Coordinates of C-alpha atoms and ligand atoms in Angstrom, one line a residue:
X1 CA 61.7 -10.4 12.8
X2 CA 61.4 -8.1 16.0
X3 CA 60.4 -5.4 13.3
X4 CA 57.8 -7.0 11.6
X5 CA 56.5 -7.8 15.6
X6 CA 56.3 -3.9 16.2
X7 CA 54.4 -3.3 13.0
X8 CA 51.7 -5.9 13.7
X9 CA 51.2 -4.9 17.2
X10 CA 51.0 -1.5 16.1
X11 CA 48.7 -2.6 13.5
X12 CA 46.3 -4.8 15.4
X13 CA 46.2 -1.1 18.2
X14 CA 45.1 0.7 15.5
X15 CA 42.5 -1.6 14.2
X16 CA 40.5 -2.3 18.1
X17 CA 40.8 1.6 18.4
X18 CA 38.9 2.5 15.2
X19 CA 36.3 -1.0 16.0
X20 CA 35.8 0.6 19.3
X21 CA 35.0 4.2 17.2
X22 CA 32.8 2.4 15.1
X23 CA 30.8 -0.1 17.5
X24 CA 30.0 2.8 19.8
X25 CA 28.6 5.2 17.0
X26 CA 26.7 2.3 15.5
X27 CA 25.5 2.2 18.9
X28 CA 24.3 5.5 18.7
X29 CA 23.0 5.6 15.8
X30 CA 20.8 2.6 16.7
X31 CA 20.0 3.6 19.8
X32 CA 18.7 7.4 18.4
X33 CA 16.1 5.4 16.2
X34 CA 14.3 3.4 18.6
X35 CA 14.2 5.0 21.6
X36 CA 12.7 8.6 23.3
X37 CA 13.3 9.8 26.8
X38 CA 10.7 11.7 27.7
X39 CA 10.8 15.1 29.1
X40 CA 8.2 17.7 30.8
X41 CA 4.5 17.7 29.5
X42 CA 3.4 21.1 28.2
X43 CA 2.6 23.4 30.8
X44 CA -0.9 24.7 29.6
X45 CA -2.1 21.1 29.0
X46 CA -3.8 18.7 31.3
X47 CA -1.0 16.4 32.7
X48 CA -0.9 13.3 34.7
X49 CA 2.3 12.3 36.7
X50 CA 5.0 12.0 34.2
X51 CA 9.0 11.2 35.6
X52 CA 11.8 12.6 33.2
X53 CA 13.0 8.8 33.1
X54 CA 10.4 7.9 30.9
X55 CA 11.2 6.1 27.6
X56 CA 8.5 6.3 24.9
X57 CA 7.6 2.9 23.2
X58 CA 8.6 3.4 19.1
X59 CA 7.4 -0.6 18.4
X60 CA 9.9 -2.0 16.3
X61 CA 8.1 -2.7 13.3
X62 CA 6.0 0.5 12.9
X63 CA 3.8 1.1 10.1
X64 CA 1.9 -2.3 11.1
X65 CA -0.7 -3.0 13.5
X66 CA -0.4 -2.1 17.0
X67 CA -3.2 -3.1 19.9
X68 CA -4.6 0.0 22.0
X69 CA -4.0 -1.2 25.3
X70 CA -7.0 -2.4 26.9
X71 CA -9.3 -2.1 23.8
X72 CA -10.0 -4.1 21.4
X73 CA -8.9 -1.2 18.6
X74 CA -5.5 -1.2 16.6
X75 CA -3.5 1.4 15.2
X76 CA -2.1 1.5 12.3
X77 CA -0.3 4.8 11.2
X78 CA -0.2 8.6 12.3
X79 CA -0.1 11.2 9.4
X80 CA -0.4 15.1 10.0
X81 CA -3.1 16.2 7.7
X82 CA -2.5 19.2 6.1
X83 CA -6.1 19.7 4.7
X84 CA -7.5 20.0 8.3
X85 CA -7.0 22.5 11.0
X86 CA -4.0 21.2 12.7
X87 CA -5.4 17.8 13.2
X88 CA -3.1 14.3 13.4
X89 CA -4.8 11.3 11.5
X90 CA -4.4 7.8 13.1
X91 CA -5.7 5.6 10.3
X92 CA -7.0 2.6 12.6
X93 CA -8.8 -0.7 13.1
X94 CA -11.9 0.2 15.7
X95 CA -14.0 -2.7 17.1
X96 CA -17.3 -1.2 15.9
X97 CA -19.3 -2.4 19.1
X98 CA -16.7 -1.3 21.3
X99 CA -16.7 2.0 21.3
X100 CA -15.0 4.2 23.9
X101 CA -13.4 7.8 24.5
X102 CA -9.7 7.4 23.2
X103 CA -7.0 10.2 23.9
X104 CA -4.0 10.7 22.0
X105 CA -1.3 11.8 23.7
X106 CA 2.0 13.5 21.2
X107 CA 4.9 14.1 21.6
X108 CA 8.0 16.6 20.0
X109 CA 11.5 15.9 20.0
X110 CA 11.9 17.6 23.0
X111 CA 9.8 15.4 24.2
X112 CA 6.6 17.9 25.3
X113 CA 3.8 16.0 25.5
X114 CA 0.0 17.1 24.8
X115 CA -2.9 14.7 25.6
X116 CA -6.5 15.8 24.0
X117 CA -9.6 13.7 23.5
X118 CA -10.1 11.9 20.0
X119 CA -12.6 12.1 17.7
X120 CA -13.7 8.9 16.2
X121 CA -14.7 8.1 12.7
X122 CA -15.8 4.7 11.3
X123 CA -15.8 4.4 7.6
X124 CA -19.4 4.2 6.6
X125 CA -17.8 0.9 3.9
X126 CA -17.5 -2.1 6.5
X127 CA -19.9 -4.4 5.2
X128 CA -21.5 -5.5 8.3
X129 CA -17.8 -7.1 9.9
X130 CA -17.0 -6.6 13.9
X131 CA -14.0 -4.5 13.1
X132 CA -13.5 -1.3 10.6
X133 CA -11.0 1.0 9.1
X134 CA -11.5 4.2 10.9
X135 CA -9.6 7.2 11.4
X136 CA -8.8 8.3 15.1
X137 CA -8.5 12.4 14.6
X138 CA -6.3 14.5 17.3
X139 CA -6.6 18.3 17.4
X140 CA -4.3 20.3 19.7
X141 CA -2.7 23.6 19.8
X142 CA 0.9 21.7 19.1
X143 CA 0.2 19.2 16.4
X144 CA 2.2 20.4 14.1
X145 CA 5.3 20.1 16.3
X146 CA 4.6 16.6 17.2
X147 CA 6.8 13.7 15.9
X148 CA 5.1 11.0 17.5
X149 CA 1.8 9.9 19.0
X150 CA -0.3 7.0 20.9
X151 CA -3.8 6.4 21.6
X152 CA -4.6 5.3 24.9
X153 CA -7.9 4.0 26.6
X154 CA -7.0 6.6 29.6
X155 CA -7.0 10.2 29.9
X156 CA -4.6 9.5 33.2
X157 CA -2.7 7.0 30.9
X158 CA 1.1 6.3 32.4
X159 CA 2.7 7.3 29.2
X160 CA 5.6 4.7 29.9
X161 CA 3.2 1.7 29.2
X162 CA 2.2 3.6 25.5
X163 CA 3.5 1.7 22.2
X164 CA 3.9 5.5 20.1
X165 CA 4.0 5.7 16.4
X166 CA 6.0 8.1 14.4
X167 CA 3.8 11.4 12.8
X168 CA 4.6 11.1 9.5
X169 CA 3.6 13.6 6.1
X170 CA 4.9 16.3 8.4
X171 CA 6.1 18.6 5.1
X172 CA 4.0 19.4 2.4
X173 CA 5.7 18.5 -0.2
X174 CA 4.6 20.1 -3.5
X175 CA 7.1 18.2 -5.7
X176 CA 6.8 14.5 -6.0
X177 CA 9.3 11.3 -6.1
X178 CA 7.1 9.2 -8.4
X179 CA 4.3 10.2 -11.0
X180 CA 2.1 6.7 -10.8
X181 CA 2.3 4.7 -7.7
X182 CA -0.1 1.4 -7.6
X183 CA -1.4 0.5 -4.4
X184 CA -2.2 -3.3 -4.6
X185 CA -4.2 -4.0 -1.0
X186 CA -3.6 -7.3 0.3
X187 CA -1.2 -10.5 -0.8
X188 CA -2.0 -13.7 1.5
X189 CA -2.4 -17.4 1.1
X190 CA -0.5 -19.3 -0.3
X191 CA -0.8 -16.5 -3.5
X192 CA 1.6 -18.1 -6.2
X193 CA 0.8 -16.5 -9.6
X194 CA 4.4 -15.8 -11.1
X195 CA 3.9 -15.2 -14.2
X196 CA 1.1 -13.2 -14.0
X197 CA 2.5 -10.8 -11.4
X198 CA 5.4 -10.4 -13.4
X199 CA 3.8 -9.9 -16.5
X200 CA 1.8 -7.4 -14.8
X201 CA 4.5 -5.0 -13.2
X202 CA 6.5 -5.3 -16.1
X203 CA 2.8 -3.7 -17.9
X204 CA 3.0 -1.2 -15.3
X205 CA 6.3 -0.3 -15.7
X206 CA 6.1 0.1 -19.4
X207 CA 2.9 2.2 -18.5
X208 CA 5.2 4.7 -16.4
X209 CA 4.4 3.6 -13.3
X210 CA 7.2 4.2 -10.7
X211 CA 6.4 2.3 -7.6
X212 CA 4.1 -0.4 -6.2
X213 CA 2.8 -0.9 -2.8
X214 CA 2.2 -4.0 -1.7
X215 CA 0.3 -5.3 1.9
X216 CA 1.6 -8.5 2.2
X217 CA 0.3 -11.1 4.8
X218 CA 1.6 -14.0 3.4
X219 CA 1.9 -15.5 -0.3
X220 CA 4.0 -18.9 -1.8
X221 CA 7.7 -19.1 -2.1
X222 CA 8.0 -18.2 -6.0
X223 CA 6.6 -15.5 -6.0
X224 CA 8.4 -14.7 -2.3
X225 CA 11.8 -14.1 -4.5
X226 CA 10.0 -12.8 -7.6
X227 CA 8.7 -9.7 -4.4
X228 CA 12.5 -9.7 -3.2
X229 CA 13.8 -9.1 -6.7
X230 CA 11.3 -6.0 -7.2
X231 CA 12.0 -4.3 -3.6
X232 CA 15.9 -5.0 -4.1
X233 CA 15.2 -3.1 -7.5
X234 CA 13.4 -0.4 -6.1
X235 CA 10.1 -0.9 -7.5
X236 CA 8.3 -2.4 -4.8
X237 CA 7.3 -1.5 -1.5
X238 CA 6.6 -4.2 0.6
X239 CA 4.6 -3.6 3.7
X240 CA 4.8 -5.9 6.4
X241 CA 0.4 -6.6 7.3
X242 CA 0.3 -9.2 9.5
X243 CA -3.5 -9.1 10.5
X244 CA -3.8 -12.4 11.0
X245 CA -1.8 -12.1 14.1
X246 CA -4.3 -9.8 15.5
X247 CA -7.6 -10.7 14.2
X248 CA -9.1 -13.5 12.2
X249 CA -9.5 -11.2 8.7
X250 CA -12.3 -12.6 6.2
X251 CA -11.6 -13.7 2.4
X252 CA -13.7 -12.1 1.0
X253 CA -16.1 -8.8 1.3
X254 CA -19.5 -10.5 2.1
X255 CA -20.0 -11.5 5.7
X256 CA -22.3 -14.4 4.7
X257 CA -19.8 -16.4 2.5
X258 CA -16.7 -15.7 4.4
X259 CA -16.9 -15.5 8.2
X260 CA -14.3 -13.2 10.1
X261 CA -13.8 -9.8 11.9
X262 CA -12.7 -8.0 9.0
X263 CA -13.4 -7.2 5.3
X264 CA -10.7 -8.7 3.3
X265 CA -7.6 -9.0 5.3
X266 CA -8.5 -5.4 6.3
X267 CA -8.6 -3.9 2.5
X268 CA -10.3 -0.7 3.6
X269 CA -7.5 -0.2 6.0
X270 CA -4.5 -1.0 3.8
X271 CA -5.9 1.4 1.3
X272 CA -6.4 4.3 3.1
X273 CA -3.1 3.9 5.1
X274 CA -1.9 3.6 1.2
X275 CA -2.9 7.1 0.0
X276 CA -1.6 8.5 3.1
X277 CA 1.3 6.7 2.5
X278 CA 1.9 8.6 -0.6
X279 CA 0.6 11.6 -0.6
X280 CA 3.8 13.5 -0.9
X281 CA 5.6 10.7 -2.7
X282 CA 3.2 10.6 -5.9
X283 CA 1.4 12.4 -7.9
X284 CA -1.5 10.2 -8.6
X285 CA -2.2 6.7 -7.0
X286 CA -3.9 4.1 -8.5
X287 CA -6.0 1.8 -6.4
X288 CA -6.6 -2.0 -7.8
X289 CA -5.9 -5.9 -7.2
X290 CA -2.8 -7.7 -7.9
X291 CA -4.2 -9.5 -10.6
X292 CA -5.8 -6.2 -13.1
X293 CA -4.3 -3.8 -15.0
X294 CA -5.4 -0.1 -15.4
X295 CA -5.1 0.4 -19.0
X296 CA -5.1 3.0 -21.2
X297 CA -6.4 2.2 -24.8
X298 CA -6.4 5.2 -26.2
X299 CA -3.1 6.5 -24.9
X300 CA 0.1 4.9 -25.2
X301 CA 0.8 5.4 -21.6
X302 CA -0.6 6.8 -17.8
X303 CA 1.3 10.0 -18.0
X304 CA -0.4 11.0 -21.8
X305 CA -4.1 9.3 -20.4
X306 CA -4.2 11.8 -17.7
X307 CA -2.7 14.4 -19.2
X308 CA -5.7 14.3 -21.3
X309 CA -8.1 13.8 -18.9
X310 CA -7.2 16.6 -16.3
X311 CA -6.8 19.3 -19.1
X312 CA -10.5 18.1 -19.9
X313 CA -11.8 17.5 -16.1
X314 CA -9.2 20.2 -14.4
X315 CA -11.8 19.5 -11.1
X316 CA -11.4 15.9 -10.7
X317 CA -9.7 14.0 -8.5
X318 CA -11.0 11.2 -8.5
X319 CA -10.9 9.0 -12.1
X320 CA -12.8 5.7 -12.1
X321 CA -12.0 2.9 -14.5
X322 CA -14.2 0.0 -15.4
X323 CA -13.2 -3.4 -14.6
X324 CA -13.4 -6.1 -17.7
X325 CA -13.2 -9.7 -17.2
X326 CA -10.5 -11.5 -19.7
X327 CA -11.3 -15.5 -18.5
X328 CA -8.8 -17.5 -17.9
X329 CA -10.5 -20.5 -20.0
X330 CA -10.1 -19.3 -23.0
X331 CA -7.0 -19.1 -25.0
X332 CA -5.7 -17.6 -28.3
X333 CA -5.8 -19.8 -31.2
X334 CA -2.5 -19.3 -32.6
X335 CA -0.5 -20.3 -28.9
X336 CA 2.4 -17.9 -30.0
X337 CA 2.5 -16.7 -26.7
X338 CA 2.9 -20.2 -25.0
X339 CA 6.0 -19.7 -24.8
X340 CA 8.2 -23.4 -23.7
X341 CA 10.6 -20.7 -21.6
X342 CA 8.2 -20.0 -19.1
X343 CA 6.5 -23.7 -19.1
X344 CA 8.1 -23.8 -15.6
X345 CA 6.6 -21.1 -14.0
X346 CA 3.7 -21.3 -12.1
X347 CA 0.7 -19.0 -13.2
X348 CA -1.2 -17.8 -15.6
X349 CA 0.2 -16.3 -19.1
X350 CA -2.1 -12.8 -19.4
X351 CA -0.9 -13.1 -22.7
X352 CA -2.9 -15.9 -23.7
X353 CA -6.3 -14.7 -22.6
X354 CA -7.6 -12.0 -24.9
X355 CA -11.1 -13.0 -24.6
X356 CA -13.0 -10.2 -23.4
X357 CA -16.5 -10.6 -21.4
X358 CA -19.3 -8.5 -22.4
X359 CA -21.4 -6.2 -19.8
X360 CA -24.4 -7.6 -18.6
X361 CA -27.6 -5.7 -18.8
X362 CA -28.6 -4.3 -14.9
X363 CA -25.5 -5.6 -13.4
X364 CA -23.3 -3.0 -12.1
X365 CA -19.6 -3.4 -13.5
X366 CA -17.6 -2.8 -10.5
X367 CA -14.7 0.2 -11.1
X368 CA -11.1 0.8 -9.3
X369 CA -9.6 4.0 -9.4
X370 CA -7.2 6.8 -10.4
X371 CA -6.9 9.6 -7.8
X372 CA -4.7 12.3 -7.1
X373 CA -4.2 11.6 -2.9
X374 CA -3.9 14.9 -1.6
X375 CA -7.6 15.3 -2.7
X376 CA -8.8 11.9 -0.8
X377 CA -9.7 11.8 2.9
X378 CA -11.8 8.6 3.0
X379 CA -11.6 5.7 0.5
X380 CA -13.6 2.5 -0.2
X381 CA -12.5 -0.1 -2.8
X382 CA -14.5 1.2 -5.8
X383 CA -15.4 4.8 -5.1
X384 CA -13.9 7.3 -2.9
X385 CA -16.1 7.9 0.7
X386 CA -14.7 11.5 1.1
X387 CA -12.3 13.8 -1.3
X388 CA -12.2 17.4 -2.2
X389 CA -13.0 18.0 -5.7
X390 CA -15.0 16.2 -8.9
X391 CA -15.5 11.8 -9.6
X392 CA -15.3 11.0 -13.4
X393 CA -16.1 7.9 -14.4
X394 CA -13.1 7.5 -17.7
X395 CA -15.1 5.8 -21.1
X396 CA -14.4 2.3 -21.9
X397 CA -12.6 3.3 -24.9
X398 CA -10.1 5.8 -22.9
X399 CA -9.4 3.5 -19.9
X400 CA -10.8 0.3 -18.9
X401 CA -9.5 -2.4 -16.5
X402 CA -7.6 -5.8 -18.2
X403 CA -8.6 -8.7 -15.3
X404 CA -7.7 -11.8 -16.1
X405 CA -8.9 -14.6 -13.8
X406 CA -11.7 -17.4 -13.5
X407 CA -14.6 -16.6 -15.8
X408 CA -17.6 -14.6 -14.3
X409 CA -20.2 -15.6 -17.0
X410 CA -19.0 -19.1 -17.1
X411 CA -21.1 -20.2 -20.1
X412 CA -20.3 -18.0 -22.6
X413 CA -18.7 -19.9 -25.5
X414 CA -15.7 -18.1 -27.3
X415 CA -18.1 -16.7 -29.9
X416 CA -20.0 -14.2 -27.2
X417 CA -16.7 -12.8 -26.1
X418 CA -15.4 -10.1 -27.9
X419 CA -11.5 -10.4 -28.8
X420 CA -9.6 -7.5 -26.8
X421 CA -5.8 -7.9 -27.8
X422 CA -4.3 -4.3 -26.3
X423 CA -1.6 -6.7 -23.8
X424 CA -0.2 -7.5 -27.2
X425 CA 0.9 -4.1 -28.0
X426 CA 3.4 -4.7 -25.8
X427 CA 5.2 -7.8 -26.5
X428 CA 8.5 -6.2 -28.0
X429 CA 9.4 -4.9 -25.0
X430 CA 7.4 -6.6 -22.5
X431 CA 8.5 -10.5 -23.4
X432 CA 12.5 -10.2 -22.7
X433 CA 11.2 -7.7 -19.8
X434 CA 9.2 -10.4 -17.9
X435 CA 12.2 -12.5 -19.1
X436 CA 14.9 -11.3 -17.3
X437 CA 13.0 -10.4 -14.4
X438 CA 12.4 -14.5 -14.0
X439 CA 16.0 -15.1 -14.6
X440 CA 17.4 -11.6 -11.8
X441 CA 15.1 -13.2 -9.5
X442 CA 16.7 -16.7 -9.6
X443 CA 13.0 -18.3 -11.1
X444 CA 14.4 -19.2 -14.8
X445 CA 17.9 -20.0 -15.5
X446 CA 19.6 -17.8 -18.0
X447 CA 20.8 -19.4 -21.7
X448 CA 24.0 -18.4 -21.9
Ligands
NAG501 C1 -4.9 -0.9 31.5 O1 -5.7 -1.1 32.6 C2 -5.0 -1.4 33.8 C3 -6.0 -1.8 34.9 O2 -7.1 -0.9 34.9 C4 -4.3 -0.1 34.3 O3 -3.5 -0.4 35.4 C5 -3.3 0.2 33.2 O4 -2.6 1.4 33.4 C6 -4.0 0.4 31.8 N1 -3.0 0.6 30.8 C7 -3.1 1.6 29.9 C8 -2.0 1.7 28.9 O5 -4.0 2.4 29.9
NAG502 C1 -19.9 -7.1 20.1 O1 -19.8 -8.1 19.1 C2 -19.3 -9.3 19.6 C3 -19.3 -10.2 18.4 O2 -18.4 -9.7 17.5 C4 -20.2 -9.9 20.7 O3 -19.7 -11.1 21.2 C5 -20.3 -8.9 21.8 O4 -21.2 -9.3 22.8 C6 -20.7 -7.5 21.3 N1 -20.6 -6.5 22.3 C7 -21.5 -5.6 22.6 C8 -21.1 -4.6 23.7 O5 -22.5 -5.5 21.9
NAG503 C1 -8.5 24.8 15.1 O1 -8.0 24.0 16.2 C2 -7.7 24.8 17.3 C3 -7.1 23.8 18.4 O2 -7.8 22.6 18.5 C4 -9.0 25.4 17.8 O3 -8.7 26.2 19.0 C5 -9.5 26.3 16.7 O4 -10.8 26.9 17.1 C6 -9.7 25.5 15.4 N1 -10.1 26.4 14.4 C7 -11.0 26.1 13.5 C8 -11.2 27.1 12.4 O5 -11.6 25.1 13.5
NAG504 C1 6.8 12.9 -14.0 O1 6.2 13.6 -15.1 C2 6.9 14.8 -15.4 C3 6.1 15.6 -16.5 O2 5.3 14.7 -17.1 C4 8.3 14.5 -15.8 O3 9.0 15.7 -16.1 C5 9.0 13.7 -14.7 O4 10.3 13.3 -15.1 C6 8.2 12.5 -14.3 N1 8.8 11.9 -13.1 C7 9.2 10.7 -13.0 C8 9.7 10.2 -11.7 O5 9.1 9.9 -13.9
NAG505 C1 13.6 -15.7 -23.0 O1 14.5 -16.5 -22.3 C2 14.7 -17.8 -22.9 C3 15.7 -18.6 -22.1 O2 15.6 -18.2 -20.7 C4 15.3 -17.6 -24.3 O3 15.4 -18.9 -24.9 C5 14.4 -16.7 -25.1 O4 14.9 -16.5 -26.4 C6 14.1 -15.4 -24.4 N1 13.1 -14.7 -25.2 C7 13.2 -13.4 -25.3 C8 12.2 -12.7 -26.2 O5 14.0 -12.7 -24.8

């Protein structure tokens, strides 16, 4: 009895030693990822008062929106550029009224800290809204040794009161993670279109896509845990973009028709921050809405499409792809693809809607985009504002956008459409695919 006594004591000593151990490197571990003291300032720069207590703000959810303190601007996200001459990118959101001088002030590990002017660049795409993406651009002789950075109002800024960001794309990578990365711009509402989402990334993965990219505001509970199921799976990417915190973000693109500060939920931003995001990670990025697919027709898949297109087009960097409107309204005859299994889920069945629209004469038919990112400085939605090297627009036949939603040229009967089947080439794979993703993510319950 006095034995077994000895052995527990000893036992439970042994086991509030190694806790202890553990807590405090925890500890430490934590504590090295969230917080900088701050050192001297460079020597050759101009410094204001700095004390070596100084702890630089890393906000706790970086890679979102940050206010410039009194401004009306955000930040967003700092990348080093390695296309410019030394120069730190802070892709941002600047009140276009509101203009001011901005500094940035970075930072190395050490941290040394250089402050410089910024240069300012609005995207020339804002369509008219209060607020656009712009890029904030700090030169310095020690760029490339800083690891993080803020913008401040004030050359004489106390850097104590600064919210920093981390410098990220600091490496050049030359080999990439993923071959096709989709950046989809902006989720909000109340967005609940299940099946369709699923049906789409389960496209895109049978296309060779690798990653998605999602800027996600908001959107309904279905598709909430169909979004958890993909991230867990290491598909998705799921930024936080909570602009509505920040700024009251607009619908839709035209000014008129949807009132805000912003185009979109801040599309323009999203995207650009996007391509940055990646341009390391991926070898191409494609740029489109949640709710189209970037298809290749004549290819069996993205790697083989550009493959063929950059032996043919070895100067291009930018590939745009037609958008085609497949209306929801109109369904396939046979209903083979109504399947009873997925009655439950809310949505629409892409499968279903193989009703093509036809062009109409002087309209323009808006395009989306292929690029490879290390060629892209600036990007709007449907062209690129700024990129090294060649735009191809890719033939209908090669490459064209599959968009199913509400009808655009609502009076067409079936007869005027033109029947467009090329989501059925898929169904072997891409039925029990879409399948078992609704049962993994807890929206169908499995047969057995
Ligand atoms: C903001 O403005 C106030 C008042 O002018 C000033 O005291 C403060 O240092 C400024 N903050 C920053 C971060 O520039
Ligand atoms: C900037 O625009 C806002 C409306 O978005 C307006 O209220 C404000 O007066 C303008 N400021 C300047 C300096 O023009
Ligand atoms: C590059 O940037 C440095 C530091 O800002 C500057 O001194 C130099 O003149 C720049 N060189 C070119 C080629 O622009
Ligand atoms: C990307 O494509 C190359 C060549 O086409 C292939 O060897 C590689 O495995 C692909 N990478 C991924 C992540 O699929
Ligand atoms: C899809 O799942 C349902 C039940 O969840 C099952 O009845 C059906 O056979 C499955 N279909 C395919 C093609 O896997």
């Amino acid at each position: 009895m006095a034995y077994t006594k000895v052995k527990l004591f000893i036992f439970l000593i042994i086991f509030s030693v190694l806790t202890g151990i553990l807590i405090s490197k925890w500890k430490h571990i934590l504590g090295q990822t969230d917080v900088y003291i701050a050192g001297n300032l460079y020597a050759d720069t101009l410094s204001p008062k700095n004390n070596n207590s100084d702890v630089h703000n890393i906000p706790k959810s970086i890679n979102s929106i940050i206010p410039i303190k009194n401004t009306s601007h955000f930040a967003v996200s700092a990348f080093f550029d390695h296309r410019l001459n030394k120069t730190i990118r802070v892709i941002s959101i600047i009140k276009r009224n509101s203009t001011q001088p901005l500094y940035c002030i970075f930072c190395n590990n050490d941290q040394d800290c250089e402050f410089t002017a910024a240069e300012i660049e609005i995207h020339t795409d804002h369509f008219g809204f209060p607020f656009g993406a712009s890029d904030v651009l700090c030169q310095g002789k020690h760029t490339q040794y800083a690891t993080h950075i803020a913008i401040s109002a004030d050359e004489h800024t106390d850097i104590n009161n600064l919210d920093f960001l981390p410098v990220k794309n600091r490496v050049n990578e030359n080999s990439f993670k993923y071959n096709f990365t989709i950046c989809i711009s902006n989720l909000f509402g109340n967005y609940n279109n299940v099946l369709q989402f699923a049906q789409t990334m389960e496209m895109y993965k049978l296309l060779g896509v690798q990653r998605v990219v999602i800027y996600n505001t908001g959107c309904g509970p279905d598709l909430e845990k169909l979004l958890q199921h993909y991230e867990k799976a290491g598909f998705l990417e799921i930024v936080p973009w909570p602009i509505d915190q920040f700024l009251k973000p607009s619908a839709g693109w035209n000014i008129k028709i949807h009132k805000g500060d912003i185009q979109y939920y801040g599309q323009l931003v999203t995207l650009n921050e996007c391509i940055y995001r990646h341009m390391y990670q991926s070898k191409y990025v494609l740029l489109n809405d949640i709710d189209e697919i970037i298809m290749p027709y004549k290819y069996a898949n993205l790697a083989l499409l550009m493959e063929a297109l950059q032996q043919e087009h070895k100067e291009v960097t930018v590939f745009l792809i037609e958008n085609h409107i497949f209306p929801k309204t109109q369904f396939e005859e046979t209903g083979k693809f109504h399947r009873p299994e997925w009655k439950s889920i809310p949505g629409i069945n892409i499968m279903e809607h193989i009703y093509r629209e036809p062009e109409r004469k002087n309209i323009y038919n808006p395009t989306k985009m292929i690029i490879n990112p290390r060629n892209v400085i600036q990007t709007s939605v449907h062209s690129s504002l700024k990129h090294i090297g060649r735009v191809y627009k890719v033939p209908f036949d090669v490459c064209r956008i599959v968009h199913v939603r509400k009808p655009l040229q609502r009076s067409l009967t079936k007869e005027q459409l033109f029947v467009d089947t090329r989501v059925w080439d898929f169904e072997q794979e891409l039925i029990p695919n879409v399948n078992r993703t609704l049962q993994l993510s807890g929206l169908l319950k499995s047969q057995e």
